[in-house]
PDB file of C-alpha atoms in Angstrom:
ATOM      1  CA  UNK A   2       0.000   0.000   0.000  1.00  0.00           C
ATOM      2  CA  UNK A   3       2.913   2.368   0.728  1.00  0.00           C
ATOM      3  CA  UNK A   4       4.370   1.905  -2.761  1.00  0.00           C
ATOM      4  CA  UNK A   5       0.991   2.734  -4.279  1.00  0.00           C
ATOM      5  CA  UNK A   6       0.762   5.994  -2.328  1.00  0.00           C
ATOM      6  CA  UNK A   7       4.331   6.844  -3.282  1.00  0.00           C
ATOM      7  CA  UNK A   8       3.483   6.293  -6.957  1.00  0.00           C
ATOM      8  CA  UNK A   9       0.340   8.402  -6.627  1.00  0.00           C
ATOM      9  CA  UNK A  10       2.412  11.133  -4.956  1.00  0.00           C
ATOM     10  CA  UNK A  11       4.904  11.078  -7.829  1.00  0.00           C
ATOM     11  CA  UNK A  12       1.963  11.199 -10.236  1.00  0.00           C
ATOM     12  CA  UNK A  13       0.507  14.227  -8.450  1.00  0.00           C
ATOM     13  CA  UNK A  14       3.876  15.995  -8.489  1.00  0.00           C
ATOM     14  CA  UNK A  15       4.354  15.320 -12.205  1.00  0.00           C
ATOM     15  CA  UNK A  16       0.804  16.459 -12.979  1.00  0.00           C
ATOM     16  CA  UNK A  17       1.469  19.664 -11.063  1.00  0.00           C
ATOM     17  CA  UNK A  18       4.693  20.239 -13.012  1.00  0.00           C
ATOM     18  CA  UNK A  19       2.914  19.548 -16.301  1.00  0.00           C
ATOM     19  CA  UNK A  20       0.136  21.995 -15.414  1.00  0.00           C
ATOM     20  CA  UNK A  21       2.701  24.645 -14.499  1.00  0.00           C
ATOM     21  CA  UNK A  22       4.406  24.024 -17.852  1.00  0.00           C
ATOM     22  CA  UNK A  23       1.197  23.871 -19.893  1.00  0.00           C
ATOM     23  CA  UNK A  24       2.110  27.051 -21.744  1.00  0.00           C
ATOM     24  CA  UNK A  25       5.351  25.422 -22.904  1.00  0.00           C
ATOM     25  CA  UNK A  26       3.195  23.490 -25.377  1.00  0.00           C
ATOM     26  CA  UNK A  27       3.496  26.522 -27.640  1.00  0.00           C
ATOM     27  CA  UNK A  28       7.292  26.456 -27.745  1.00  0.00           C
ATOM     28  CA  UNK A  29       8.197  22.828 -27.005  1.00  0.00           C
ATOM     29  CA  UNK A  30       5.358  20.325 -26.775  1.00  0.00           C
ATOM     30  CA  UNK A  31       7.845  17.509 -26.169  1.00  0.00           C
ATOM     31  CA  UNK A  32       8.590  18.786 -22.672  1.00  0.00           C
ATOM     32  CA  UNK A  33       4.923  18.831 -21.691  1.00  0.00           C
ATOM     33  CA  UNK A  34       4.179  15.473 -23.320  1.00  0.00           C
ATOM     34  CA  UNK A  35       7.098  13.772 -21.542  1.00  0.00           C
ATOM     35  CA  UNK A  36       6.114  15.062 -18.111  1.00  0.00           C
ATOM     36  CA  UNK A  37       2.429  14.295 -18.671  1.00  0.00           C
ATOM     37  CA  UNK A  38       3.171  10.767 -19.922  1.00  0.00           C
ATOM     38  CA  UNK A  39       5.452  10.087 -16.957  1.00  0.00           C
ATOM     39  CA  UNK A  40       2.582  11.150 -14.686  1.00  0.00           C
ATOM     40  CA  UNK A  41       0.291   8.663 -16.441  1.00  0.00           C
ATOM     41  CA  UNK A  42       2.877   5.900 -16.087  1.00  0.00           C
ATOM     42  CA  UNK A  43       3.225   6.698 -12.365  1.00  0.00           C
ATOM     43  CA  UNK A  44      -0.561   6.490 -11.998  1.00  0.00           C
ATOM     44  CA  UNK A  45      -0.648   3.114 -13.765  1.00  0.00           C
ATOM     45  CA  UNK A  46       2.170   1.829 -11.536  1.00  0.00           C
ATOM     46  CA  UNK A  47       0.280   3.103  -8.484  1.00  0.00           C
ATOM     47  CA  UNK A  48      -2.868   1.274  -9.548  1.00  0.00           C
ATOM     48  CA  UNK A  49      -0.854  -1.876 -10.181  1.00  0.00           C
ATOM     49  CA  UNK A  50       0.659  -1.667  -6.696  1.00  0.00           C
ATOM     50  CA  UNK A  51      -2.757  -0.979  -5.176  1.00  0.00           C
ATOM     51  CA  UNK A  52      -4.482  -3.951  -6.815  1.00  0.00           C
ATOM     52  CA  UNK A  53      -1.505  -6.283  -7.018  1.00  0.00           C
ATOM     53  CA  UNK A  54       0.561  -6.287 -10.216  1.00  0.00           C
ATOM     54  CA  UNK A  55      -0.541  -9.664 -11.572  1.00  0.00           C
ATOM     55  CA  UNK A  56      -4.210  -9.067 -10.814  1.00  0.00           C
ATOM     56  CA  UNK A  57      -4.034  -5.585 -12.354  1.00  0.00           C
ATOM     57  CA  UNK A  58      -2.367  -6.866 -15.527  1.00  0.00           C
ATOM     58  CA  UNK A  59      -5.066  -9.515 -15.854  1.00  0.00           C
ATOM     59  CA  UNK A  60      -7.714  -6.843 -15.307  1.00  0.00           C
ATOM     60  CA  UNK A  61      -6.464  -4.367 -17.916  1.00  0.00           C
ATOM     61  CA  UNK A  62      -6.075  -7.057 -20.557  1.00  0.00           C
ATOM     62  CA  UNK A  63      -9.552  -8.532 -20.076  1.00  0.00           C
ATOM     63  CA  UNK A  64     -11.717  -8.458 -23.167  1.00  0.00           C
ATOM     64  CA  UNK A  65     -13.865  -5.649 -21.709  1.00  0.00           C
ATOM     65  CA  UNK A  66     -10.849  -3.386 -21.039  1.00  0.00           C
ATOM     66  CA  UNK A  67      -8.676  -4.330 -24.009  1.00  0.00           C
ATOM     67  CA  UNK A  68      -9.746  -1.478 -26.309  1.00  0.00           C
ATOM     68  CA  UNK A  69      -9.198   1.118 -23.554  1.00  0.00           C
ATOM     69  CA  UNK A  70      -5.796  -0.341 -22.680  1.00  0.00           C
ATOM     70  CA  UNK A  71      -4.600  -0.490 -26.283  1.00  0.00           C
ATOM     71  CA  UNK A  72      -5.865   3.058 -26.917  1.00  0.00           C
ATOM     72  CA  UNK A  73      -4.077   4.403 -23.853  1.00  0.00           C
ATOM     73  CA  UNK A  74      -0.768   2.650 -24.482  1.00  0.00           C
ATOM     74  CA  UNK A  75      -0.819   3.460 -28.206  1.00  0.00           C
ATOM     75  CA  UNK A  76      -1.569   7.129 -27.590  1.00  0.00           C
ATOM     76  CA  UNK A  77       1.191   7.290 -24.961  1.00  0.00           C
ATOM     77  CA  UNK A  78       3.702   5.697 -27.313  1.00  0.00           C
ATOM     78  CA  UNK A  79       2.757   7.874 -30.298  1.00  0.00           C
ATOM     79  CA  UNK A  80       2.695  11.076 -28.224  1.00  0.00           C
ATOM     80  CA  UNK A  81       6.231  10.337 -27.059  1.00  0.00           C
ATOM     81  CA  UNK A  82       7.282   9.283 -30.566  1.00  0.00           C
ATOM     82  CA  UNK A  83       6.072  12.490 -32.195  1.00  0.00           C
ATOM     83  CA  UNK A  84       7.467  14.693 -29.454  1.00  0.00           C
ATOM     84  CA  UNK A  85      10.920  13.133 -29.020  1.00  0.00           C
ATOM     85  CA  UNK A  86      11.930  10.917 -31.939  1.00  0.00           C
ATOM     86  CA  UNK A  87      10.158  12.348 -34.979  1.00  0.00           C
ATOM     87  CA  UNK A  88       9.175  15.849 -33.835  1.00  0.00           C
ATOM     88  CA  UNK A  89       5.810  16.951 -35.143  1.00  0.00           C
ATOM     89  CA  UNK A  90       4.007  19.740 -33.352  1.00  0.00           C
ATOM     90  CA  UNK A  91       0.498  18.875 -34.585  1.00  0.00           C
ATOM     91  CA  UNK A  92       0.762  15.090 -34.144  1.00  0.00           C
ATOM     92  CA  UNK A  93       2.345  15.476 -30.714  1.00  0.00           C
ATOM     93  CA  UNK A  94      -0.559  17.633 -29.562  1.00  0.00           C
ATOM     94  CA  UNK A  95      -3.108  15.359 -31.231  1.00  0.00           C
ATOM     95  CA  UNK A  96      -1.825  12.244 -29.484  1.00  0.00           C
ATOM     96  CA  UNK A  97      -1.463  14.108 -26.188  1.00  0.00           C
ATOM     97  CA  UNK A  98      -5.143  15.083 -26.387  1.00  0.00           C
ATOM     98  CA  UNK A  99      -6.010  11.499 -27.353  1.00  0.00           C
ATOM     99  CA  UNK A 100      -3.944  10.295 -24.391  1.00  0.00           C
ATOM    100  CA  UNK A 101      -5.851  12.593 -22.043  1.00  0.00           C
ATOM    101  CA  UNK A 102      -9.189  11.311 -23.342  1.00  0.00           C
ATOM    102  CA  UNK A 103      -8.004   7.700 -23.079  1.00  0.00           C
ATOM    103  CA  UNK A 104      -6.928   8.365 -19.488  1.00  0.00           C
ATOM    104  CA  UNK A 105     -10.338   9.727 -18.603  1.00  0.00           C
ATOM    105  CA  UNK A 106     -12.007   6.643 -20.092  1.00  0.00           C
ATOM    106  CA  UNK A 107      -9.401   4.274 -18.649  1.00  0.00           C
ATOM    107  CA  UNK A 108      -9.227   5.537 -15.065  1.00  0.00           C
ATOM    108  CA  UNK A 109     -12.904   6.276 -14.632  1.00  0.00           C
ATOM    109  CA  UNK A 110     -13.629   2.598 -15.281  1.00  0.00           C
ATOM    110  CA  UNK A 111     -10.660   0.928 -13.580  1.00  0.00           C
ATOM    111  CA  UNK A 112      -9.874   3.052 -10.513  1.00  0.00           C
ATOM    112  CA  UNK A 113     -10.819   0.995  -7.440  1.00  0.00           C
ATOM    113  CA  UNK A 114     -12.493   3.870  -5.576  1.00  0.00           C
ATOM    114  CA  UNK A 115     -14.640   4.829  -8.574  1.00  0.00           C
ATOM    115  CA  UNK A 116     -16.761   1.696  -8.266  1.00  0.00           C
TER     116      UNK A 116
END
């Protein structure tokens, strides 16, 4: 339980930093996308620690959650790809917005306290 709270704390800190740097999207979207994606990864790790890693992995790859999981992981990967490896301002922002929407769908249905 302590590792989960530590991961959630890291997630909250990274979300705060990304919100402070939200205006950096104009000049360098890669910075915002990296911080925001790290916050999402910290949240996923926190949920895995909360539920138990094996049980959480089984849960996110169930048939019901598979589309949400693939959408989230694909949008995370492509947001990072288009912000760091093959820089594209428009595609980086597009996949960051898609990542945010996937997070809202993903966490609203899999967060243990939301049920």
